[in-house]
Amino acid sequence: MTRGRLRLLLAAALTLALVAPLGWLWWASLLPASYSAMEMGVPDHGGGPVGRAHAAGHGTGATSLVELDPTPTGPADVRVDLVARQGRVRLASGEEVDGYTLNGRSPGPLVEATVGQLVEVRLRNDDVAGGIALHWHGVDVPNAQDGVAGVTQDAVMPGGSHTYRWVAPDAGTFWYHSHQLSHAQVTGGLLGPLVIHPEEQREPAARDVLDVGALAHLYAGEPTVNGVAGVDRVGAEPGQRVRVRVVNTDNGPNAVWASAAYRLVAVDGVDVHQPGVVEDRAVGLPAGGRADLELEVPADGSAVRVSLLGGVGVEVGPEGASAPDPPQPERRVDLLTYGAPADLGLDPARPNRRFEYSIGRRPGFLDGRPGLWWSVNGELVPDLPMYVVREGDVVRLTIENHSGQVHPMHLHGHHAVVLARDGERATGSPWWFDSLDVADGESYEVAFAADNPGVWMDHCHNLQHAREGLVTHLMYDGVTTPYRLGEDSGNVPE
Ligand code: C2O
Ligand code: CU
C-alpha cells in the first residue's frame, strides 16, 4: 500500500468515526409517520407504583380516554355554533391582516355559561386547510373534550365538523383556541374568550358587578384588546363596580395595571382568597394566563382605565368620559404573598409522586433537523419524560428553567398550586394556576391532585417553543388514546 493510499484510508475512517455517531443521533430523532402520544416519552413514575404497560394498546384492560367521558347525553343548556375560516381578519380599526376567524370575526364570540350547565359547541371547519381543533384553555374538562388534535381527537378537516360537550366545572375567566398547528392558528387569531359564572349568578340580573372582557392579542405584530388596536370603551354608571377579565393569548408575557386602585380577584379562573387593595403595581400575565381585576368607576363622572402592554386597554365609564392613561408601575403584585392563606384541599406534604421538569437548551436533532432545541431533564424529543400518575395521587412537581428564556408552562386538565419559588415558600392566597411563567434561573415547587384521568399535554405556551419540542405529557396509568400523531395522521397539535 502506498503512503498516499494509507492516508486516504485513514482519513476515510476518521470521517466515518466522526459522522457515524451524528448519523445515529439524526436517525434516532426521526419521528415515525404515525405514532401515539403515549410512545413519545420515557415513563417516569415519580417514585410511585409502576402499573401496567403504557405503550399504546399494550396495556391489558387499558381504557380509552373516549370511554372515560362522563358527559351526559340529552339537550344542552348552552349551545354555540362556531364556523372557522382562513383568510383576512378585519380589526376594529378597519385594518385587515391574514389570519383565521370564527363566525367571521377574531377574536371569536364570547362563550358564556354557568357552573353545572351542559355546554355544547358545534365546530365546523369551512376552509382551514391544515384542519382545526378547539381547546378550552384552563377549563378542566373531561379528557375526551380537551380538543388536542392527535391526543384527544382527530383534527377537523375542511368541510368537517366536531361537537364538544362538557359540563362547566368551575367559575372563572378562560379562553378557547385551536390546538391544531397552534403556532400558526393561535397567532393568526383562531381563539376567543370563555367565561363561566358561579351558580348563584346564573341570571344576569343577579350580577351586580359589570363584566368587562379584555382579551389581548397581537395581530401581525399589532397589539390589540378585544380586537381594538387602542382603547376599547365600555359604558358604565359612576360608582359601578367592574370586573375586568384580562386574557393573554400571545406567546410572550403581558402585564396589566389601572388608573385606580383595584383588587386582583382571580388568577387563571380561580378566586384569590382575601385579595388586598393594589395601588401602583402591575400584574404580570404569562402567555395563556388570565387576571381578573375588580375596581370602581369613579363617582365624579370620569372613567377608569385598565392598561396592557403595547398601549392598549379598556376604558369604563359614562358616555364621553375619559380616564388618564396611567404609566406602567415599576413594581409587580407578587402572587407568592398576595391575599390570605386558605385550605388547599390536598396535602402537598405527603405526595404520592414527585417529578422534575427541568428546562434547558442544547444542540441536537429534532425529527432530523439539526438545531438548538429545548430539553427537559437534559433530553430532547422523543426522549422527554412521560409523567405517569394514578387517579387520587397527590403530585409534586419541580419546574426549573436554565434555558436562557422565560417559559409559560401549561398543564392541561388540572390546576396546580405554587408551594415555593426559588426555595421561598408561598404565604399568600393559594396560588392556583394553569399557566405559569418560569423565568430563566427560576425554580417553582408546585402540587396538584391527579383527579382528571386521561392523557394530558404539559407544555410551554410560547407556541413556537412548543413547536421546538417543549411538550411533554401527563398520563394516567391504564388510560390510552386511540388517536395518532405524525405525518400520516394529519394531526399536528403544535
Ligand atoms: Cu392553551 Cu395546550 O394550550
Ligand atoms: Cu417556552
Coordinates of C-alpha atoms and ligand atoms in Angstrom, one line a residue:
M1 CA 0.0 0.0 0.0
T2 CA 1.4 3.4 -0.9
R3 CA 1.5 6.2 1.7
G4 CA -1.0 8.2 -0.2
R5 CA -3.5 5.3 -0.1
L6 CA -2.9 4.8 3.6
R7 CA -3.5 8.4 4.3
L8 CA -6.7 8.3 2.3
L9 CA -8.0 5.2 4.1
L10 CA -7.1 6.8 7.5
A11 CA -9.0 10.0 6.5
A12 CA -12.0 8.0 5.4
A13 CA -12.0 6.0 8.7
L14 CA -11.7 9.2 10.7
T15 CA -14.6 10.9 8.8
L16 CA -16.7 7.8 9.4
A17 CA -15.9 7.8 13.1
L18 CA -16.9 11.4 13.4
V19 CA -20.0 11.2 11.2
A20 CA -21.4 7.8 12.3
P21 CA -22.5 8.9 15.8
L22 CA -24.0 12.1 14.3
G23 CA -25.8 10.0 11.8
W24 CA -27.1 7.8 14.5
L25 CA -28.4 10.8 16.5
W26 CA -30.0 12.1 13.4
W27 CA -31.7 8.8 12.7
A28 CA -32.8 8.3 16.3
S29 CA -34.5 11.7 16.3
L30 CA -36.7 10.8 13.3
L31 CA -40.4 10.5 14.3
P32 CA -42.5 7.8 12.7
A33 CA -45.1 8.7 10.1
S34 CA -47.8 7.6 12.6
Y35 CA -47.4 7.2 16.3
S36 CA -49.2 7.5 19.6
A37 CA -48.6 10.4 22.1
M38 CA -48.0 7.6 24.6
E39 CA -45.0 6.2 22.7
M40 CA -43.4 9.6 22.9
G41 CA -41.6 9.6 26.1
V42 CA -39.7 7.7 28.7
P43 CA -42.2 6.7 31.5
D44 CA -41.4 8.5 34.8
H45 CA -43.4 7.1 37.7
G46 CA -42.1 9.8 40.1
G47 CA -41.4 7.2 42.8
G48 CA -45.0 5.9 42.8
P49 CA -46.1 2.4 42.0
V50 CA -45.4 1.2 38.4
G51 CA -48.5 -0.1 36.7
R52 CA -49.3 -1.9 33.5
A53 CA -47.6 -1.4 30.2
H54 CA -48.2 2.1 28.9
A55 CA -47.2 1.8 25.3
A56 CA -50.4 2.4 23.3
G57 CA -52.6 -0.5 23.2
H58 CA -50.3 -2.8 25.0
G59 CA -51.9 -2.5 28.4
T60 CA -54.2 -5.2 29.5
G61 CA -57.5 -3.8 30.5
A62 CA -56.5 -0.3 29.4
T63 CA -59.3 2.1 29.0
S64 CA -59.6 4.5 26.0
L65 CA -59.9 8.2 27.1
V66 CA -63.0 8.3 24.9
E67 CA -64.8 5.8 27.2
L68 CA -63.9 7.8 30.3
D69 CA -66.1 10.8 29.3
P70 CA -68.9 11.2 31.8
T71 CA -70.7 13.9 29.9
P72 CA -74.4 13.2 29.9
T73 CA -76.5 12.9 26.8
G74 CA -79.6 14.9 26.3
P75 CA -80.2 18.6 25.4
A76 CA -77.5 21.2 26.2
D77 CA -78.1 24.3 28.3
V78 CA -75.8 26.4 26.2
R79 CA -75.4 25.8 22.5
V80 CA -72.9 27.6 20.3
D81 CA -72.1 27.2 16.6
L82 CA -68.6 28.1 15.5
V83 CA -67.5 28.2 11.9
A84 CA -63.8 28.6 11.2
R85 CA -62.3 30.2 8.2
Q86 CA -58.9 31.1 6.9
G87 CA -58.4 34.5 5.3
R88 CA -58.4 38.1 6.1
V89 CA -59.2 39.3 9.7
R90 CA -60.7 42.7 10.0
L91 CA -59.6 44.5 13.1
A92 CA -61.9 47.0 14.8
S93 CA -59.7 49.8 13.3
G94 CA -60.7 48.6 9.8
E95 CA -57.2 47.3 9.1
E96 CA -57.1 43.8 7.6
V97 CA -54.5 41.1 8.4
D98 CA -54.0 37.5 7.3
G99 CA -55.4 35.0 9.8
Y100 CA -58.3 33.0 10.9
T101 CA -61.9 33.8 12.0
L102 CA -64.7 32.2 13.9
N103 CA -68.1 33.2 12.8
G104 CA -66.4 35.8 10.6
R105 CA -64.5 37.5 13.4
S106 CA -61.5 37.3 15.6
P107 CA -61.5 37.1 18.5
G108 CA -64.4 34.7 18.2
P109 CA -67.6 35.2 20.1
L110 CA -67.8 35.1 23.9
V111 CA -68.8 31.7 25.1
E112 CA -70.6 32.1 28.4
A113 CA -72.1 29.5 30.8
T114 CA -72.9 28.9 34.4
V115 CA -71.2 26.2 36.6
G116 CA -73.1 22.9 36.1
Q117 CA -74.5 23.8 32.8
L118 CA -74.1 21.5 29.8
V119 CA -72.2 23.4 27.1
E120 CA -72.4 22.2 23.5
V121 CA -70.1 23.8 20.9
R122 CA -70.6 22.6 17.3
L123 CA -67.4 23.5 15.4
R124 CA -67.3 23.5 11.7
N125 CA -64.3 23.9 9.6
D126 CA -65.2 25.8 6.4
D127 CA -61.8 26.2 4.7
V128 CA -58.9 26.0 7.1
A129 CA -56.6 23.8 5.0
G130 CA -54.5 22.3 7.9
G131 CA -57.5 21.3 9.9
I132 CA -58.5 22.6 13.3
A133 CA -59.4 21.6 16.9
L134 CA -60.6 23.7 19.9
H135 CA -59.1 23.5 23.3
W136 CA -60.8 25.1 26.3
H137 CA -57.7 26.7 28.0
G138 CA -57.9 26.4 31.8
V139 CA -61.3 24.6 31.9
D140 CA -60.7 21.2 33.5
V141 CA -63.0 19.3 31.1
P142 CA -63.1 15.5 30.7
N143 CA -60.1 14.5 28.6
A144 CA -62.1 13.5 25.5
Q145 CA -63.3 17.1 25.3
D146 CA -59.9 18.7 25.6
G147 CA -59.6 19.5 21.9
V148 CA -56.0 18.4 21.2
A149 CA -55.5 17.1 17.7
G150 CA -53.8 13.7 17.8
V151 CA -54.2 13.2 21.5
T152 CA -58.0 13.6 22.3
Q153 CA -59.5 13.8 18.8
D154 CA -58.6 14.0 15.1
A155 CA -58.2 17.4 13.5
V156 CA -61.3 18.7 11.8
M157 CA -60.6 19.0 8.1
P158 CA -62.2 21.4 5.7
G159 CA -65.9 20.6 5.3
G160 CA -65.9 18.6 8.6
S161 CA -67.3 19.3 12.0
H162 CA -66.9 18.2 15.6
T163 CA -69.2 18.7 18.6
Y164 CA -67.8 19.4 22.0
R165 CA -70.0 18.7 25.1
W166 CA -68.9 19.3 28.6
V167 CA -70.4 20.3 31.9
A168 CA -68.9 23.6 33.1
P169 CA -66.8 22.6 36.1
D170 CA -65.6 25.8 37.7
A171 CA -66.4 29.5 37.5
G172 CA -63.8 31.9 36.1
T173 CA -62.2 33.5 33.1
F174 CA -60.9 31.2 30.4
W175 CA -60.4 31.2 26.6
Y176 CA -60.5 28.8 23.8
H177 CA -58.1 28.3 20.9
S178 CA -57.1 25.9 18.2
H179 CA -54.9 23.1 19.2
Q180 CA -54.0 22.0 15.7
L181 CA -51.0 23.8 14.2
S182 CA -51.4 26.1 17.1
H183 CA -48.2 28.0 16.5
A184 CA -49.8 29.4 13.3
Q185 CA -53.5 29.3 14.1
V186 CA -53.5 30.8 17.6
T187 CA -51.1 33.6 16.5
G188 CA -53.5 34.1 13.5
G189 CA -56.5 34.6 15.7
L190 CA -58.3 31.2 15.9
L191 CA -59.4 31.9 19.5
G192 CA -62.0 33.6 21.7
P193 CA -63.0 34.4 25.3
L194 CA -64.8 32.0 27.6
V195 CA -66.5 33.0 30.9
I196 CA -68.1 30.6 33.4
H197 CA -70.3 32.3 36.1
P198 CA -70.8 30.9 39.5
E199 CA -74.2 29.2 40.0
E200 CA -75.7 32.0 42.1
Q201 CA -75.1 34.4 39.2
R202 CA -76.9 32.3 36.6
E203 CA -79.3 35.2 35.8
P204 CA -77.6 38.3 34.5
A205 CA -79.8 40.3 36.9
A206 CA -78.1 38.6 39.9
R207 CA -74.7 40.1 38.8
D208 CA -74.1 43.4 40.5
V209 CA -70.6 43.7 39.1
L210 CA -70.3 44.7 35.5
D211 CA -68.3 42.1 33.4
V212 CA -65.8 43.6 31.0
G213 CA -63.6 41.4 28.8
A214 CA -60.1 42.4 27.9
L215 CA -58.6 39.8 25.6
A216 CA -55.1 40.8 24.5
H217 CA -53.8 39.6 21.1
L218 CA -51.1 40.6 18.7
Y219 CA -52.4 40.6 15.1
A220 CA -49.4 40.6 12.7
G221 CA -47.4 42.2 15.5
E222 CA -50.0 44.8 16.3
P223 CA -51.2 44.9 19.9
T224 CA -55.0 44.8 20.4
V225 CA -57.5 44.3 23.1
N226 CA -60.8 42.7 22.1
G227 CA -59.7 43.3 18.5
V228 CA -59.2 47.0 19.1
A229 CA -55.8 48.4 18.4
G230 CA -56.0 51.1 21.1
V231 CA -58.6 51.8 23.7
D232 CA -61.8 49.8 23.9
R233 CA -64.6 51.8 25.5
V234 CA -67.4 50.4 27.7
G235 CA -70.3 52.4 29.1
A236 CA -70.9 52.3 32.8
E237 CA -72.6 54.5 35.5
P238 CA -70.5 56.4 38.1
G239 CA -69.8 54.2 41.1
Q240 CA -70.4 51.0 39.2
R241 CA -68.2 48.0 40.3
V242 CA -66.5 46.4 37.3
R243 CA -64.7 43.1 36.9
V244 CA -62.2 43.3 34.0
R245 CA -61.3 39.8 32.7
V246 CA -57.9 40.0 31.2
V247 CA -56.7 37.2 28.9
N248 CA -53.2 36.9 27.4
T249 CA -53.5 35.0 24.2
D250 CA -50.0 35.7 23.0
N251 CA -46.7 33.8 23.1
G252 CA -45.0 36.3 25.4
P253 CA -45.7 37.8 28.8
N254 CA -48.1 40.7 29.2
A255 CA -48.9 42.9 32.2
V256 CA -52.0 44.8 33.4
W257 CA -52.5 47.8 35.6
A258 CA -55.1 50.5 36.2
S259 CA -55.8 54.2 36.7
A260 CA -57.4 53.5 40.0
A261 CA -56.9 51.1 43.0
Y262 CA -58.1 47.6 42.3
R263 CA -58.2 44.1 43.7
L264 CA -56.8 41.1 41.8
V265 CA -59.9 38.9 42.5
A266 CA -58.9 35.9 40.4
V267 CA -55.9 34.3 38.7
D268 CA -56.3 31.7 35.9
G269 CA -60.0 31.4 36.7
V270 CA -59.6 30.7 40.4
D271 CA -60.7 33.3 43.0
V272 CA -57.9 34.8 45.1
H273 CA -58.6 34.4 48.9
Q274 CA -59.0 37.8 50.5
P275 CA -57.4 39.9 47.8
G276 CA -56.0 43.2 49.2
V277 CA -56.2 46.6 47.5
V278 CA -53.5 47.2 45.0
E279 CA -52.1 50.6 44.2
D280 CA -49.2 51.4 42.0
R281 CA -48.4 47.8 41.0
A282 CA -49.0 45.9 37.8
V283 CA -50.0 42.2 37.5
G284 CA -47.9 40.0 35.2
L285 CA -49.7 37.7 32.8
P286 CA -48.0 34.7 31.4
A287 CA -48.9 33.5 27.9
G288 CA -52.2 31.8 28.2
G289 CA -52.8 33.3 31.7
R290 CA -55.8 35.4 33.0
A291 CA -56.2 38.0 35.7
D292 CA -59.5 39.4 36.9
L293 CA -59.2 43.0 38.2
E294 CA -62.1 44.4 40.2
L295 CA -62.4 48.2 40.5
E296 CA -64.9 51.0 40.6
V297 CA -65.9 53.6 38.1
P298 CA -65.2 56.9 39.9
A299 CA -68.2 58.7 41.4
D300 CA -67.1 62.1 39.9
G301 CA -68.3 61.2 36.4
S302 CA -64.9 60.2 35.0
A303 CA -63.9 56.8 33.6
V304 CA -61.5 54.2 34.8
R305 CA -58.8 52.7 32.6
V306 CA -57.1 49.3 32.6
S307 CA -54.0 49.2 30.5
L308 CA -51.9 46.5 29.0
L309 CA -48.5 46.4 27.3
G310 CA -48.4 47.9 23.8
G311 CA -50.5 51.0 24.6
V312 CA -53.9 49.1 24.6
G313 CA -56.5 49.0 27.2
V314 CA -60.2 49.3 28.2
E315 CA -61.8 52.4 29.5
V316 CA -65.0 52.0 31.5
G317 CA -67.3 54.9 32.4
P318 CA -70.1 57.2 31.4
E319 CA -70.5 58.2 27.8
G320 CA -67.9 60.8 26.8
A321 CA -65.9 60.5 30.0
S322 CA -62.3 59.7 29.8
A323 CA -59.6 58.5 32.2
P324 CA -55.9 59.3 32.4
D325 CA -53.6 56.9 30.7
P326 CA -51.8 55.5 33.7
P327 CA -48.0 55.0 33.4
Q328 CA -46.9 51.4 33.9
P329 CA -45.9 50.9 37.6
E330 CA -42.4 49.5 38.1
R331 CA -43.5 47.1 40.8
R332 CA -45.5 43.9 40.3
V333 CA -48.0 42.1 42.5
D334 CA -46.2 39.1 43.9
L335 CA -48.6 36.1 44.0
L336 CA -46.3 34.4 46.4
T337 CA -47.5 36.8 49.1
Y338 CA -50.7 38.3 47.8
G339 CA -54.0 37.6 49.6
A340 CA -54.5 35.3 52.6
P341 CA -53.9 31.6 53.0
A342 CA -56.8 29.1 52.8
D343 CA -57.2 25.4 52.7
L344 CA -55.7 23.7 49.6
G345 CA -57.9 20.7 49.6
L346 CA -54.8 18.5 49.2
D347 CA -51.8 17.7 51.4
P348 CA -48.7 18.5 49.5
A349 CA -46.5 17.4 52.4
R350 CA -47.5 13.8 51.6
P351 CA -47.2 13.4 47.8
N352 CA -47.6 10.0 46.1
R353 CA -45.3 11.1 43.3
R354 CA -42.5 13.7 42.7
F355 CA -41.5 14.8 39.3
E356 CA -38.8 17.1 37.8
Y357 CA -39.5 19.3 34.8
S358 CA -36.1 20.9 34.2
I359 CA -36.0 23.0 31.1
G360 CA -32.7 23.6 29.2
R361 CA -31.5 24.0 25.7
R362 CA -28.9 22.0 23.7
P363 CA -27.8 21.2 20.2
G364 CA -29.2 18.1 18.6
F365 CA -31.7 16.8 16.1
L366 CA -35.5 17.4 16.2
D367 CA -37.2 15.0 13.8
G368 CA -34.0 15.0 11.7
R369 CA -33.5 18.8 11.8
P370 CA -30.3 20.0 13.4
G371 CA -30.6 22.9 15.8
L372 CA -30.5 24.2 19.3
W373 CA -33.6 22.7 20.9
W374 CA -35.4 22.9 24.2
S375 CA -34.6 20.0 26.5
V376 CA -36.4 18.5 29.5
N377 CA -34.3 16.9 32.2
G378 CA -31.5 17.0 29.7
E379 CA -33.3 15.1 26.9
L380 CA -34.8 16.1 23.6
V381 CA -37.9 14.8 21.8
P382 CA -38.6 11.8 21.6
D383 CA -36.9 11.0 24.9
L384 CA -38.7 13.5 27.1
P385 CA -40.3 12.2 30.3
M386 CA -43.8 10.8 30.2
Y387 CA -45.2 11.6 33.6
V388 CA -47.3 8.7 34.9
V389 CA -49.9 9.1 37.7
R390 CA -52.9 7.3 39.1
E391 CA -56.3 8.9 39.9
G392 CA -56.2 10.0 43.6
D393 CA -52.5 10.8 43.7
V394 CA -51.1 14.0 45.1
V395 CA -48.3 15.0 42.8
R396 CA -45.4 17.3 43.4
L397 CA -43.6 18.8 40.5
T398 CA -40.4 20.9 40.4
I399 CA -40.3 23.2 37.4
E400 CA -36.9 24.6 36.8
N401 CA -35.5 26.7 34.0
H402 CA -31.9 27.1 32.9
S403 CA -32.6 27.6 29.2
G404 CA -31.9 31.3 28.9
Q405 CA -35.6 32.3 28.2
V406 CA -38.9 32.5 30.0
H407 CA -41.3 29.6 29.6
P408 CA -45.1 29.9 30.3
M409 CA -45.8 26.3 31.4
H410 CA -49.3 25.0 30.9
L411 CA -50.7 21.6 32.2
H412 CA -54.0 20.6 30.6
G413 CA -56.9 19.3 32.6
H414 CA -55.7 20.4 36.0
H415 CA -54.9 23.4 38.2
A416 CA -51.7 23.2 40.2
V417 CA -50.8 25.3 43.3
V418 CA -47.5 27.1 43.9
L419 CA -45.8 25.9 47.1
A420 CA -42.5 27.8 46.7
R421 CA -40.4 29.8 44.3
D422 CA -36.6 29.6 44.5
G423 CA -37.0 28.0 47.9
E424 CA -39.2 30.8 49.3
R425 CA -42.5 29.4 50.5
A426 CA -45.8 30.8 49.3
T427 CA -47.5 32.6 52.2
G428 CA -50.4 34.4 50.4
S429 CA -53.7 33.1 49.0
P430 CA -53.3 29.7 47.4
W431 CA -51.8 30.5 44.1
W432 CA -53.7 28.1 41.7
F433 CA -52.6 28.4 38.1
D434 CA -52.8 26.7 34.8
S435 CA -50.3 29.0 33.1
L436 CA -47.1 29.8 35.0
D437 CA -44.2 31.9 33.8
V438 CA -40.9 30.3 34.8
A439 CA -38.1 32.7 34.1
D440 CA -34.6 31.8 33.3
G441 CA -32.9 30.7 36.6
E442 CA -36.1 30.3 38.4
S443 CA -37.4 27.1 40.2
Y444 CA -41.0 26.5 41.2
E445 CA -42.3 23.8 43.5
V446 CA -45.9 23.1 42.7
A447 CA -48.5 20.4 43.6
F448 CA -51.7 19.1 42.1
A449 CA -54.3 16.5 42.7
A450 CA -54.5 13.8 40.0
D451 CA -58.3 13.9 39.7
N452 CA -59.0 14.0 36.0
P453 CA -57.9 10.8 34.2
G454 CA -56.6 11.0 30.7
V455 CA -53.7 11.8 28.5
W456 CA -52.8 15.5 29.0
M457 CA -50.4 17.8 27.4
D458 CA -48.0 19.6 29.7
H459 CA -46.2 22.2 27.5
C460 CA -44.8 25.6 27.0
H461 CA -47.5 28.1 25.9
N462 CA -45.0 30.0 23.9
L463 CA -46.3 28.0 20.9
Q464 CA -43.1 28.5 19.0
H465 CA -41.3 26.8 21.8
A466 CA -43.9 24.0 21.8
R467 CA -43.2 23.5 18.2
E468 CA -39.5 23.4 19.0
G469 CA -40.1 20.4 21.2
L470 CA -41.1 21.8 24.6
V471 CA -44.1 19.4 25.0
T472 CA -44.5 16.6 27.5
H473 CA -47.5 14.6 28.6
L474 CA -49.1 13.6 31.8
M475 CA -50.8 10.2 31.6
Y476 CA -52.9 8.2 34.0
D477 CA -51.9 4.6 34.4
G478 CA -54.1 2.4 32.3
V479 CA -55.6 5.1 30.1
T480 CA -54.9 5.1 26.4
T481 CA -55.6 7.3 23.4
P482 CA -56.9 5.9 20.1
Y483 CA -55.7 8.9 18.2
R484 CA -52.4 9.2 16.3
L485 CA -49.8 11.9 15.7
G486 CA -47.3 12.1 12.9
E487 CA -47.3 13.0 9.2
D488 CA -49.8 10.3 8.1
S489 CA -52.3 11.2 10.8
G490 CA -52.9 14.8 9.7
N491 CA -52.7 15.7 13.4
V492 CA -50.2 18.4 14.4
P493 CA -51.2 19.8 17.8
E494 CA -48.3 22.3 18.0
Ligands
C2O1 CU1 -53.8 26.9 25.6 CU2 -52.1 23.2 25.1 O1 -52.9 25.0 25.3
CU2 CU -41.2 28.2 26.2

